[in-house]
């Protein structure tokens, strides 16, 4: 495995750990949140946005590694 590909693989691994942390924050927000404690709902909502960003970055790194092919528009 080349150094560049190893760096991308490490990035995917780190981003997946961040995504797992975001899932934990969403669960915490749902369990602890309520009408009188909306701050936990806001934390969960922010974590959901974080998951969307992390997912996009993981797809970008997988494409750079060559594991995902081009889109139909790029063929």
CSV table of C-alpha atoms in Angstrom, one decimal:
chain,number,residue,atom,x,y,z
A,1,UNK,CA,0.0,0.0,0.0
A,2,UNK,CA,1.4,3.4,-1.0
A,3,UNK,CA,2.0,6.1,1.5
A,4,UNK,CA,-0.7,8.3,-0.1
A,5,UNK,CA,-3.3,5.5,0.0
A,6,UNK,CA,-2.4,4.7,3.6
A,7,UNK,CA,-3.0,8.3,4.5
A,8,UNK,CA,-6.4,8.3,2.9
A,9,UNK,CA,-7.2,5.0,4.7
A,10,UNK,CA,-6.2,6.6,8.0
A,11,UNK,CA,-8.4,9.5,7.2
A,12,UNK,CA,-11.4,7.3,6.5
A,13,UNK,CA,-10.8,5.5,9.8
A,14,UNK,CA,-10.6,8.7,11.8
A,15,UNK,CA,-13.7,10.1,10.1
A,16,UNK,CA,-15.6,6.9,10.9
A,17,UNK,CA,-14.6,7.3,14.6
A,18,UNK,CA,-15.9,10.9,14.5
A,19,UNK,CA,-19.1,9.7,12.9
A,20,UNK,CA,-19.5,7.1,15.7
A,21,UNK,CA,-19.1,9.9,18.2
A,22,UNK,CA,-21.8,11.9,16.4
A,23,UNK,CA,-24.2,8.9,16.7
A,24,UNK,CA,-23.5,8.8,20.4
A,25,UNK,CA,-24.3,12.5,20.7
A,26,UNK,CA,-27.6,12.0,18.8
A,27,UNK,CA,-28.6,9.1,21.1
A,28,UNK,CA,-27.7,11.3,24.1
A,29,UNK,CA,-29.7,14.2,22.8
A,30,UNK,CA,-32.7,12.0,22.3
A,31,UNK,CA,-32.5,10.4,25.7
A,32,UNK,CA,-31.7,13.5,27.7
A,33,UNK,CA,-33.7,16.1,25.7
A,34,UNK,CA,-37.1,17.3,26.5
A,35,UNK,CA,-39.3,20.4,26.3
A,36,UNK,CA,-37.6,21.9,29.3
A,37,UNK,CA,-34.0,20.8,28.2
A,38,UNK,CA,-33.8,21.7,24.5
A,39,UNK,CA,-30.1,22.1,24.5
A,40,UNK,CA,-29.7,18.4,24.2
A,41,UNK,CA,-31.9,18.4,21.1
A,42,UNK,CA,-29.7,21.1,19.7
A,43,UNK,CA,-26.6,19.0,20.4
A,44,UNK,CA,-28.3,16.0,18.6
A,45,UNK,CA,-29.2,18.1,15.6
A,46,UNK,CA,-25.7,19.5,15.3
A,47,UNK,CA,-24.3,16.0,15.5
A,48,UNK,CA,-26.7,14.9,12.7
A,49,UNK,CA,-25.2,17.7,10.5
A,50,UNK,CA,-21.8,16.5,11.5
A,51,UNK,CA,-22.7,13.0,10.2
A,52,UNK,CA,-23.6,14.4,6.9
A,53,UNK,CA,-20.3,16.3,6.6
A,54,UNK,CA,-18.3,13.2,7.7
A,55,UNK,CA,-20.1,10.9,5.2
A,56,UNK,CA,-19.3,13.3,2.4
A,57,UNK,CA,-15.7,13.4,3.3
A,58,UNK,CA,-15.5,9.6,3.6
A,59,UNK,CA,-16.9,9.3,0.1
A,60,UNK,CA,-14.4,11.8,-1.2
A,61,UNK,CA,-11.5,9.9,0.4
A,62,UNK,CA,-12.8,6.6,-1.0
A,63,UNK,CA,-13.0,8.1,-4.4
A,64,UNK,CA,-9.4,9.4,-4.2
A,65,UNK,CA,-8.3,6.0,-3.1
A,66,UNK,CA,-9.8,4.5,-6.2
A,67,UNK,CA,-12.3,2.4,-4.4
A,68,UNK,CA,-15.3,4.2,-5.9
A,69,UNK,CA,-15.6,4.7,-9.6
A,70,UNK,CA,-16.6,7.8,-11.4
A,71,UNK,CA,-20.2,9.0,-11.5
A,72,UNK,CA,-22.3,8.5,-14.6
A,73,UNK,CA,-21.9,12.1,-15.6
A,74,UNK,CA,-18.1,11.7,-15.5
A,75,UNK,CA,-18.0,8.7,-17.8
